[in-house]
Tab-separated table of C-alpha atoms and ligand atoms in Angstrom:
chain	number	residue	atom	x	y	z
A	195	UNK	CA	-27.009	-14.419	-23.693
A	196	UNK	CA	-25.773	-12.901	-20.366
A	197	UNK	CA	-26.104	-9.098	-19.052
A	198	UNK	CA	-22.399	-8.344	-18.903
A	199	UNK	CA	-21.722	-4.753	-16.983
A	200	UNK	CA	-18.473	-3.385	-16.892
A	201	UNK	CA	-17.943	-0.340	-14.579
A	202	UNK	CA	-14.421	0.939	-15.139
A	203	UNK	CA	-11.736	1.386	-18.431
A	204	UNK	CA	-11.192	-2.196	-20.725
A	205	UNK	CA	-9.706	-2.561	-23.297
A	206	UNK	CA	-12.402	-1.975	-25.962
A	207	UNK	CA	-11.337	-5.021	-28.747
A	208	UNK	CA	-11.553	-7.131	-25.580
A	209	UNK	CA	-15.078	-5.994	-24.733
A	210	UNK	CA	-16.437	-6.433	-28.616
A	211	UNK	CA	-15.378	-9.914	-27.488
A	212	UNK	CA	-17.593	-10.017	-24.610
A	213	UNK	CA	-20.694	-8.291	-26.635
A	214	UNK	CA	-20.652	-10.317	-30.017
A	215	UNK	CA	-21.973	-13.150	-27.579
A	216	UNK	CA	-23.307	-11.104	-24.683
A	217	UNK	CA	-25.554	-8.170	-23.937
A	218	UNK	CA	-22.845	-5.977	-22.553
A	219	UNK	CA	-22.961	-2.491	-20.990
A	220	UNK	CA	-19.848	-0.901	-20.961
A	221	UNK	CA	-19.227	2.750	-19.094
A	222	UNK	CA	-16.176	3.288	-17.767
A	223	UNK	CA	-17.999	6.106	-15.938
A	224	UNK	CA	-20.539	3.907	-14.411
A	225	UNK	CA	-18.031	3.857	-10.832
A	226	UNK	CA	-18.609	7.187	-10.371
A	227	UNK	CA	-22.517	7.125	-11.039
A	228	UNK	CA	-23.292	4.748	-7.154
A	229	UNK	CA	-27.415	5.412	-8.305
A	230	UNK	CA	-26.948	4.165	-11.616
A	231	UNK	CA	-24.208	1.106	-10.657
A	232	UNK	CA	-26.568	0.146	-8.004
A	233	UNK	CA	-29.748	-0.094	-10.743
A	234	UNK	CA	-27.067	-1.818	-13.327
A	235	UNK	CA	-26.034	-4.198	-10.865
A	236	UNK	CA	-29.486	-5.729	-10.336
A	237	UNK	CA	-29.617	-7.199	-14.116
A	238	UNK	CA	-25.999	-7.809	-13.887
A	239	UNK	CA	-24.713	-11.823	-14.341
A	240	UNK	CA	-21.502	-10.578	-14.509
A	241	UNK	CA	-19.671	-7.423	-13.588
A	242	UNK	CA	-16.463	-6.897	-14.649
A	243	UNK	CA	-14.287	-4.210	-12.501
A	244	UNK	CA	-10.966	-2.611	-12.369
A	245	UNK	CA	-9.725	-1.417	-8.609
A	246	UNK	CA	-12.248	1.686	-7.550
A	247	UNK	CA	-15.494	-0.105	-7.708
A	248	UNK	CA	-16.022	-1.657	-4.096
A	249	UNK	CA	-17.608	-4.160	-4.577
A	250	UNK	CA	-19.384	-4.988	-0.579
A	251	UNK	CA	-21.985	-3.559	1.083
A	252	UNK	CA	-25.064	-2.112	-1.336
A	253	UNK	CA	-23.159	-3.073	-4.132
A	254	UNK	CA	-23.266	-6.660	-3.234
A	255	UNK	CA	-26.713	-6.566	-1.977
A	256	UNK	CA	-27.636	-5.442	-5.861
A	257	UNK	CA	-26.034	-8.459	-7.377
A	258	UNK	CA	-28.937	-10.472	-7.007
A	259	UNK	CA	-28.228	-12.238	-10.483
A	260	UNK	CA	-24.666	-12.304	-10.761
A	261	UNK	CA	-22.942	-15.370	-11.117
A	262	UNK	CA	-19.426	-13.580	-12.136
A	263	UNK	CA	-17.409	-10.890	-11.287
A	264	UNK	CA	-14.439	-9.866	-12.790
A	265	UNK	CA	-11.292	-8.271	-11.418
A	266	UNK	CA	-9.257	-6.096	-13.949
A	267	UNK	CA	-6.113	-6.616	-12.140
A	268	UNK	CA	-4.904	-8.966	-9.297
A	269	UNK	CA	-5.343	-6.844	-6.024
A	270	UNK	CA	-9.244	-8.490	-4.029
A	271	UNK	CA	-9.216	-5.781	-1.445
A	272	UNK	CA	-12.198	-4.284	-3.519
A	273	UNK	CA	-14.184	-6.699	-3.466
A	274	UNK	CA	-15.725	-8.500	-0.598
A	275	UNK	CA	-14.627	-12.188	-1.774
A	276	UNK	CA	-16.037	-13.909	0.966
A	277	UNK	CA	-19.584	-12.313	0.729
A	278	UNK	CA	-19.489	-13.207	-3.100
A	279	UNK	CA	-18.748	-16.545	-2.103
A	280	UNK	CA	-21.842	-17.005	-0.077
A	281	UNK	CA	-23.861	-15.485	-2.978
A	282	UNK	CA	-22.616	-18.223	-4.794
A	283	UNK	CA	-20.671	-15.413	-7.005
A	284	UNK	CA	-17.260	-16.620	-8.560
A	285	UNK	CA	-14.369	-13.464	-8.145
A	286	UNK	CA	-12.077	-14.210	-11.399
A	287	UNK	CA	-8.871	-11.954	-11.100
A	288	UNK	CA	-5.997	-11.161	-13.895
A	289	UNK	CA	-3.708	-13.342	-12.178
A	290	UNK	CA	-0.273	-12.482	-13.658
A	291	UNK	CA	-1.233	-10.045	-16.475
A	292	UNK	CA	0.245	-6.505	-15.166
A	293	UNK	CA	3.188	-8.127	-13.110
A	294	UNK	CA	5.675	-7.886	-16.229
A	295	UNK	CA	4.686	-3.724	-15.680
A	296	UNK	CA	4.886	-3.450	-12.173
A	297	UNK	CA	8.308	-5.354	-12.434
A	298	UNK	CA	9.345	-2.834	-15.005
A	299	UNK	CA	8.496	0.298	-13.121
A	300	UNK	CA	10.162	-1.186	-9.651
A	301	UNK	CA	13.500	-1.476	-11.786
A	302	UNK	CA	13.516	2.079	-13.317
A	303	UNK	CA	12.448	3.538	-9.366
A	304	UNK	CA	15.401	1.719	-7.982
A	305	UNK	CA	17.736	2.916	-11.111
A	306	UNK	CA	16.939	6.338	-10.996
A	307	UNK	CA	16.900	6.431	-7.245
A	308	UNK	CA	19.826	5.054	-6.552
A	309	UNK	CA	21.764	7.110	-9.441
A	310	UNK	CA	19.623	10.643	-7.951
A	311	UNK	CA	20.810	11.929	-11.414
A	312	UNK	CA	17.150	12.251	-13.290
A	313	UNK	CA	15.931	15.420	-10.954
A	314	UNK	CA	17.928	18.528	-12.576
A	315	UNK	CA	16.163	19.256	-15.476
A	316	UNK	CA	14.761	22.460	-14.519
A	317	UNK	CA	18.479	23.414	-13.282
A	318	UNK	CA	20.128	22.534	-15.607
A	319	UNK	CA	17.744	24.146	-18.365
A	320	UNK	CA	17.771	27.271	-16.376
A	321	UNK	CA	21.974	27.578	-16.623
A	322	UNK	CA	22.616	25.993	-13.680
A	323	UNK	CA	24.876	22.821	-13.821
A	324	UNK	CA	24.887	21.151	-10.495
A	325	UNK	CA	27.350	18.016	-11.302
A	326	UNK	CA	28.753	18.356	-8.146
A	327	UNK	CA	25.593	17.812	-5.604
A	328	UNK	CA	24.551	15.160	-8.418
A	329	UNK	CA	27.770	13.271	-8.699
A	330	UNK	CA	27.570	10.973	-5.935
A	331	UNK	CA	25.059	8.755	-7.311
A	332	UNK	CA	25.430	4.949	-6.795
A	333	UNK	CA	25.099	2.019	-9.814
A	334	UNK	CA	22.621	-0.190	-9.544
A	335	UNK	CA	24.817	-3.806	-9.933
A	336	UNK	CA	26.024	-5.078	-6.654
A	337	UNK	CA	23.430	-3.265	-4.515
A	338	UNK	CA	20.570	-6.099	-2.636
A	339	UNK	CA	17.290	-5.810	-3.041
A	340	UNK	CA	15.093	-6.976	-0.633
A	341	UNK	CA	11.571	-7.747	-1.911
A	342	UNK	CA	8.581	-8.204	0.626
A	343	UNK	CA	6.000	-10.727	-1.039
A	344	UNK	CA	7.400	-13.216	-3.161
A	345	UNK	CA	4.288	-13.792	-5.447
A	346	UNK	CA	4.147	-13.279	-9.217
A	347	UNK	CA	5.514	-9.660	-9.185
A	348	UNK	CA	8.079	-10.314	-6.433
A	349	UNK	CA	9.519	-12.671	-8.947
A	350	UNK	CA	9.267	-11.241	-11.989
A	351	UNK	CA	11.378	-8.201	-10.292
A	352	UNK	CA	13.750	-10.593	-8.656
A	353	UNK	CA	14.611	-11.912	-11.675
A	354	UNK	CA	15.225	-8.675	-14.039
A	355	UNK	CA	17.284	-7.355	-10.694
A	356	UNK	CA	19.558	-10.390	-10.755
A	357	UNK	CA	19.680	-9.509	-14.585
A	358	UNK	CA	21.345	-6.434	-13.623
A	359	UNK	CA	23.877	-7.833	-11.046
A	360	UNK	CA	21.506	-7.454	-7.990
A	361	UNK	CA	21.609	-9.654	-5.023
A	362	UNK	CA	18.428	-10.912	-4.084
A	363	UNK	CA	17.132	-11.530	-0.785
A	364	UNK	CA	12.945	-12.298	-0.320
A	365	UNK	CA	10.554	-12.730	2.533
A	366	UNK	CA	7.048	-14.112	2.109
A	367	UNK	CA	5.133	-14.790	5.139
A	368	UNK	CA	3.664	-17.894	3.582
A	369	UNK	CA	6.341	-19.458	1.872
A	370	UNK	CA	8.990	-21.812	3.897
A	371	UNK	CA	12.614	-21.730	4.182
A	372	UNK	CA	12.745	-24.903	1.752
A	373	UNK	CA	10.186	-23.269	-0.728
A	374	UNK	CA	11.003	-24.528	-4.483
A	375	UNK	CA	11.079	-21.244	-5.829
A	376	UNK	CA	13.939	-20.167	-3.657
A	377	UNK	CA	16.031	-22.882	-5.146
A	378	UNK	CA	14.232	-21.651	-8.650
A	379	UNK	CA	15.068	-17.937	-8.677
A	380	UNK	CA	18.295	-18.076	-6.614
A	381	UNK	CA	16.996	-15.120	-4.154
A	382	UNK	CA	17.921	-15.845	-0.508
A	383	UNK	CA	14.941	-16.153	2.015
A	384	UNK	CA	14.578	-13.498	4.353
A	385	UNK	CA	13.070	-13.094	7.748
A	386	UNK	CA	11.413	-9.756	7.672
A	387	UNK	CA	14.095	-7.823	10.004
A	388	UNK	CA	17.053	-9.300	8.142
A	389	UNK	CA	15.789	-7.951	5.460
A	390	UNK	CA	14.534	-4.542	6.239
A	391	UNK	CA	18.197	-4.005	7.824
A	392	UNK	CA	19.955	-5.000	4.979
A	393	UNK	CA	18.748	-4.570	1.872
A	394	UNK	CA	19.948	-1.084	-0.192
A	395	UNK	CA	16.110	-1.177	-1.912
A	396	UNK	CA	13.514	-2.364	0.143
A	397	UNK	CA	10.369	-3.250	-2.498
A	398	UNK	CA	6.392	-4.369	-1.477
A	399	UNK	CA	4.614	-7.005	-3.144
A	400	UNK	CA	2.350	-8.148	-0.727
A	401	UNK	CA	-1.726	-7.776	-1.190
A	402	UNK	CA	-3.475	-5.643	1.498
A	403	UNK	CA	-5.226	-8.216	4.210
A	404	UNK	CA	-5.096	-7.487	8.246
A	405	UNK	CA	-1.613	-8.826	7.979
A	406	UNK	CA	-0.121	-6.222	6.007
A	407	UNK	CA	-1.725	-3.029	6.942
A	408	UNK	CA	0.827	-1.150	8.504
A	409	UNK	CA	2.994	-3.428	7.993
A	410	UNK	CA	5.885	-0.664	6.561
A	411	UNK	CA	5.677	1.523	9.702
A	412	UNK	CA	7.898	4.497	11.354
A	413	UNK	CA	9.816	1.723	13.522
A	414	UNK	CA	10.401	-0.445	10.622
A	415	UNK	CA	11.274	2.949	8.450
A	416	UNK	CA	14.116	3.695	10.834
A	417	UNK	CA	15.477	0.176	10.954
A	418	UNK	CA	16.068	0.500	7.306
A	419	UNK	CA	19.571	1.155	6.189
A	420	UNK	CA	20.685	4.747	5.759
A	421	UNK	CA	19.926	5.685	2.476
A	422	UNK	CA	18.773	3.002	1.403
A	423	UNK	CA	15.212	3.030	-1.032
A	424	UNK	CA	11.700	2.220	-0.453
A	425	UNK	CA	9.198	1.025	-3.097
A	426	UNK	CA	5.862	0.673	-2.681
A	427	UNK	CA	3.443	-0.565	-5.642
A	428	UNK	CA	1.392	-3.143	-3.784
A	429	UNK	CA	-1.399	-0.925	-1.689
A	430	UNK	CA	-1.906	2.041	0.349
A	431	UNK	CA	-2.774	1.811	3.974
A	432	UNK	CA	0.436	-0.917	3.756
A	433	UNK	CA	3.137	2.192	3.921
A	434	UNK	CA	3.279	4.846	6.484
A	435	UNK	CA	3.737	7.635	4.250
A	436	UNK	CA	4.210	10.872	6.575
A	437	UNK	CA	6.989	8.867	8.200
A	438	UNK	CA	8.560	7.966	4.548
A	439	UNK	CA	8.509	11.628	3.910
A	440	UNK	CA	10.305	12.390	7.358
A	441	UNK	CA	12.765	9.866	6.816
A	442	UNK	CA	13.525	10.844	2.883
A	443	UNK	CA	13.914	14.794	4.437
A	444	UNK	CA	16.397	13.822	7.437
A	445	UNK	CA	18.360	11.972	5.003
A	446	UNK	CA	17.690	8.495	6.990
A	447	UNK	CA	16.349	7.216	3.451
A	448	UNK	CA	17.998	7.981	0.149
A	449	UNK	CA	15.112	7.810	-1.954
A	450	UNK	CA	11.257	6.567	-2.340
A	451	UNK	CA	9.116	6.089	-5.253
A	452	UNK	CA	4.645	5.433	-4.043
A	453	UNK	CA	2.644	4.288	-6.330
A	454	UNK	CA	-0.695	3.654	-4.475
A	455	UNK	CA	-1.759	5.541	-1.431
A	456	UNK	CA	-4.273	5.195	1.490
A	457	UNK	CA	-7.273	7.456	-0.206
A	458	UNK	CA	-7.141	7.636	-4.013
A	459	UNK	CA	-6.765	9.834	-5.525
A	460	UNK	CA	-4.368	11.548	-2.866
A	461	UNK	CA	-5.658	14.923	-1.504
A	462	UNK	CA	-2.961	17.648	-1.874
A	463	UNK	CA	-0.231	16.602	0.489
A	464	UNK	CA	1.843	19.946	1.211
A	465	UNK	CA	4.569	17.386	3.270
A	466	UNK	CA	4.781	15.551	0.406
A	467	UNK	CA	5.870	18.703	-2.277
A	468	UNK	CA	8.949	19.165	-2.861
A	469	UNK	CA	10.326	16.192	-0.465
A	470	UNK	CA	13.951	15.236	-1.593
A	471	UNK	CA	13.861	12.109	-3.919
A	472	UNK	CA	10.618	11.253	-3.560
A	473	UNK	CA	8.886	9.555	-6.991
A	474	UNK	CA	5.272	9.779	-6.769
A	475	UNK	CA	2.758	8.266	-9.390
A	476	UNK	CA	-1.105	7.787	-9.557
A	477	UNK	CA	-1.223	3.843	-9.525
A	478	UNK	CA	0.008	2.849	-12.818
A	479	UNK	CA	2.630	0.524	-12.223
A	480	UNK	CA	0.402	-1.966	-13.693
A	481	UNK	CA	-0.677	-0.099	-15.867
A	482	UNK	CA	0.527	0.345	-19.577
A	483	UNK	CA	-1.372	-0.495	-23.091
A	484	UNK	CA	0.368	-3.649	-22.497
A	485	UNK	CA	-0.680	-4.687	-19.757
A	486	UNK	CA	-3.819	-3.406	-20.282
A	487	UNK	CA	-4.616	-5.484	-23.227
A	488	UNK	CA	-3.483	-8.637	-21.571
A	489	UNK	CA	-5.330	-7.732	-18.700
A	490	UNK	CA	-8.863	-7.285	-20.967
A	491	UNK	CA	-8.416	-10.367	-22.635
A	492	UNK	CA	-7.609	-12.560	-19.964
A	493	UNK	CA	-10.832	-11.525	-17.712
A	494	UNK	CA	-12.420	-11.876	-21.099
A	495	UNK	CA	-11.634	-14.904	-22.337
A	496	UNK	CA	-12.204	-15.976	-18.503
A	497	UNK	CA	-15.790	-14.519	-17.868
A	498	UNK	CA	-16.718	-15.954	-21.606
A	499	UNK	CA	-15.135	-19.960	-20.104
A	500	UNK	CA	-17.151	-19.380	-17.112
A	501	UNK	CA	-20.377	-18.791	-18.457
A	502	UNK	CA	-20.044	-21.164	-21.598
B	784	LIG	P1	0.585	-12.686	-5.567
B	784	LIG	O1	-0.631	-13.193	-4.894
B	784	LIG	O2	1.147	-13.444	-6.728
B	784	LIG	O3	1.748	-12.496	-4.484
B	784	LIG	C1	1.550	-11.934	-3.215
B	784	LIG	C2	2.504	-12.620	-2.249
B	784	LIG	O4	2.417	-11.978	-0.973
B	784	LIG	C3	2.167	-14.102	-2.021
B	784	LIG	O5	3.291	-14.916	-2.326
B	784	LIG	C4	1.808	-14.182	-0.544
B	784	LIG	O6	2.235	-15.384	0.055
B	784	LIG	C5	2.565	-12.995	0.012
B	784	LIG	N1	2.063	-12.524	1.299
B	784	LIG	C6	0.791	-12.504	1.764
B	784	LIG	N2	0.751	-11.988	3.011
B	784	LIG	C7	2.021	-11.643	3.328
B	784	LIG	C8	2.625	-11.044	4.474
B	784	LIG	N3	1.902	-10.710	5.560
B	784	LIG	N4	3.969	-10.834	4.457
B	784	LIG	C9	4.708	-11.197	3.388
B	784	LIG	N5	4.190	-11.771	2.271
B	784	LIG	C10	2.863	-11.990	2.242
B	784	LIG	O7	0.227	-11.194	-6.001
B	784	LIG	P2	0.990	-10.273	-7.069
B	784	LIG	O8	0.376	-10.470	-8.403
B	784	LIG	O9	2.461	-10.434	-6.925
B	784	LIG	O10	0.536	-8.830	-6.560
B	784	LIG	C11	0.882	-8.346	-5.260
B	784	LIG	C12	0.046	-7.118	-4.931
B	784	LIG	O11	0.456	-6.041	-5.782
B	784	LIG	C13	-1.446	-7.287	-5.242
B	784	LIG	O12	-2.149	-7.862	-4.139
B	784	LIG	C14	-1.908	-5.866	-5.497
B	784	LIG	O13	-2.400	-5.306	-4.307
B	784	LIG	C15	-0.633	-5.139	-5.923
B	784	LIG	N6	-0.665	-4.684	-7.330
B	784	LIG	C16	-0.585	-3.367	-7.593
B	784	LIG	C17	-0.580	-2.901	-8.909
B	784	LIG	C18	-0.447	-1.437	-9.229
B	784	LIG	O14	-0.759	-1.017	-10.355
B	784	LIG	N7	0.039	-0.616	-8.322
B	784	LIG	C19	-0.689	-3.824	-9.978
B	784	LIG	C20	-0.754	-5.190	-9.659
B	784	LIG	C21	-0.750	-5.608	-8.338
């Protein structure tokens, strides 16, 4: 019987699947409590984690029995994989499990950012009836999408866009021209700039390593079409946001929806309130009961394979 520790929100059928064989501890407050992760960690042969425990420095220094640890979701930048891998510590992640969510959430940004019709509630229940300002929106179907990262949710997004009469154009720095999946999916490879300059939705599904921090800066902001939409779900510190929020309020961009940001949670932001089209959302793109369950029991099943 293993000491299973789980420091942040699983679904709870999926850990009474852990604990009838294990000795689990599961507090999906423990990531807030460093003191108390720190002690937990030292008995810990596995640790199963979502995206706010780091899991480097002291942390890793604890994890002087740990043979596991579990990622609740696909993103590593938590985690310090290659000083597990010295420990001798195998880093499972959910490979796959939230991309069906993320996909879904990228389609409705693009939808109701490209239509701009979703904002007037408040006018519109207060008398006013602003069809004019609101009646230049633009349909979705014939518009190109240019998606950044061509990885599990790059495709899964490619292919409910083409569903809905999108042209598809991707760029991936590790994939080649002659990649299979291009042929697969029917979505054009890109080089970066081609894309960026023509693509009406510009979408990021790359993970956070040196070669994608700031990889969505002011210059490459500007060289985006006019009015065209930026989507970012993959990580913050990837996006330049105060430039995003210039952009969306000189009218150079026509809409943005940010889903993860470069401190979570985001300190109050007064550039950020009340920008024009501007979809923000506390990094839940992958996140639904859905996904969540598939999430659990995957790292579950996984962590219960490994240590069988
Ligand atoms: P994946 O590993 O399947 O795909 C990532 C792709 O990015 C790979 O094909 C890789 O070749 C490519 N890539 C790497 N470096 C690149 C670069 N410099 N330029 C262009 N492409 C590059 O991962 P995934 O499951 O599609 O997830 C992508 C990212 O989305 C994750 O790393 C994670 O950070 C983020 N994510 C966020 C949420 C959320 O809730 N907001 C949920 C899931 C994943």
């Amino acid at each position: 019987m293993a000491r299973i520790v789980i420091t942040e929100f699983m679904d709870e059928r999926a850990v009474a699947q852990l604990a009838a064989a294990h000795d689990v501890l599961y507090d999906p407050l423990l990531v807030d409590d460093m003191p108390r992760l720190i002690t937990e960690a030292q008995k810990a042969e596995v640790l199963i984690v979502r995206n706010r425990t780091q899991v480097r420095n002291a942390l890793l220094a604890a994890l002087g029995k740990c043979r596991v640890v579990g990622r609740l979701g696909v993103g590593l930048d938590n985690i310090d994989v290659s000083g597990c891998e010295a420990k001798g510590i195998e880093v499972i992640p959910a490979t796959g499990a939230n991309a069906l969510s993320v996909a879904e959430y990228v389609i409705a940004s693009t939808m109701m950012l490209l239509r701009g019709a979703f904002t007037a509630t408040e006018a519109v229940a207060g008398g006013q009836w602003p069809r004019t300002a609101l009646g230049n929106g633009r349909e979705t179907a014939g518009k190109t999408l240019g998606v950044i990262g061509f990885g599990s949710i790059g495709q899964m997004t490619a292919r409910m866009a083409q569903g809905l009469g999108m042209k598809v154009m991707a760029f991936d720095a590790l994939l080649r021209a002659d990649a299979e999946v291009f042929k697969q999916t029917g979505v054009a490879c890109s080089s970066l700039d081609k894309l960026i300059s023509e693509a009406d939705v510009v979408t990021l599904h790359v993970p956070l390593v040196d070669s994608t921090r700031g990889l969505f800066n002011a210059a490459r902001i500007a060289a985006m079409k006019k009015g065209a939409v930026l989507i970012n779900t993959s990580r913050g510190h990837i996006v330049d946001l105060p430039a995003v929020a210039a952009a969306l309020r000189s009218g150079h961009l026509g809409g943005a929806a940010i889903d993860v940001f470069d401190a979570e949670p985001l300190p109050a932001d007064t550039s950020l309130q009340n920008c024009p089209n501007l979809l923000l959302s506390p990094h839940i793109s992958g996140v639904t009961f859905e996904a969540n369950e598939r999430v659990s029991f995957m790292i579950a099943d996984k962590v219960l394979r490994s240590l069988a």
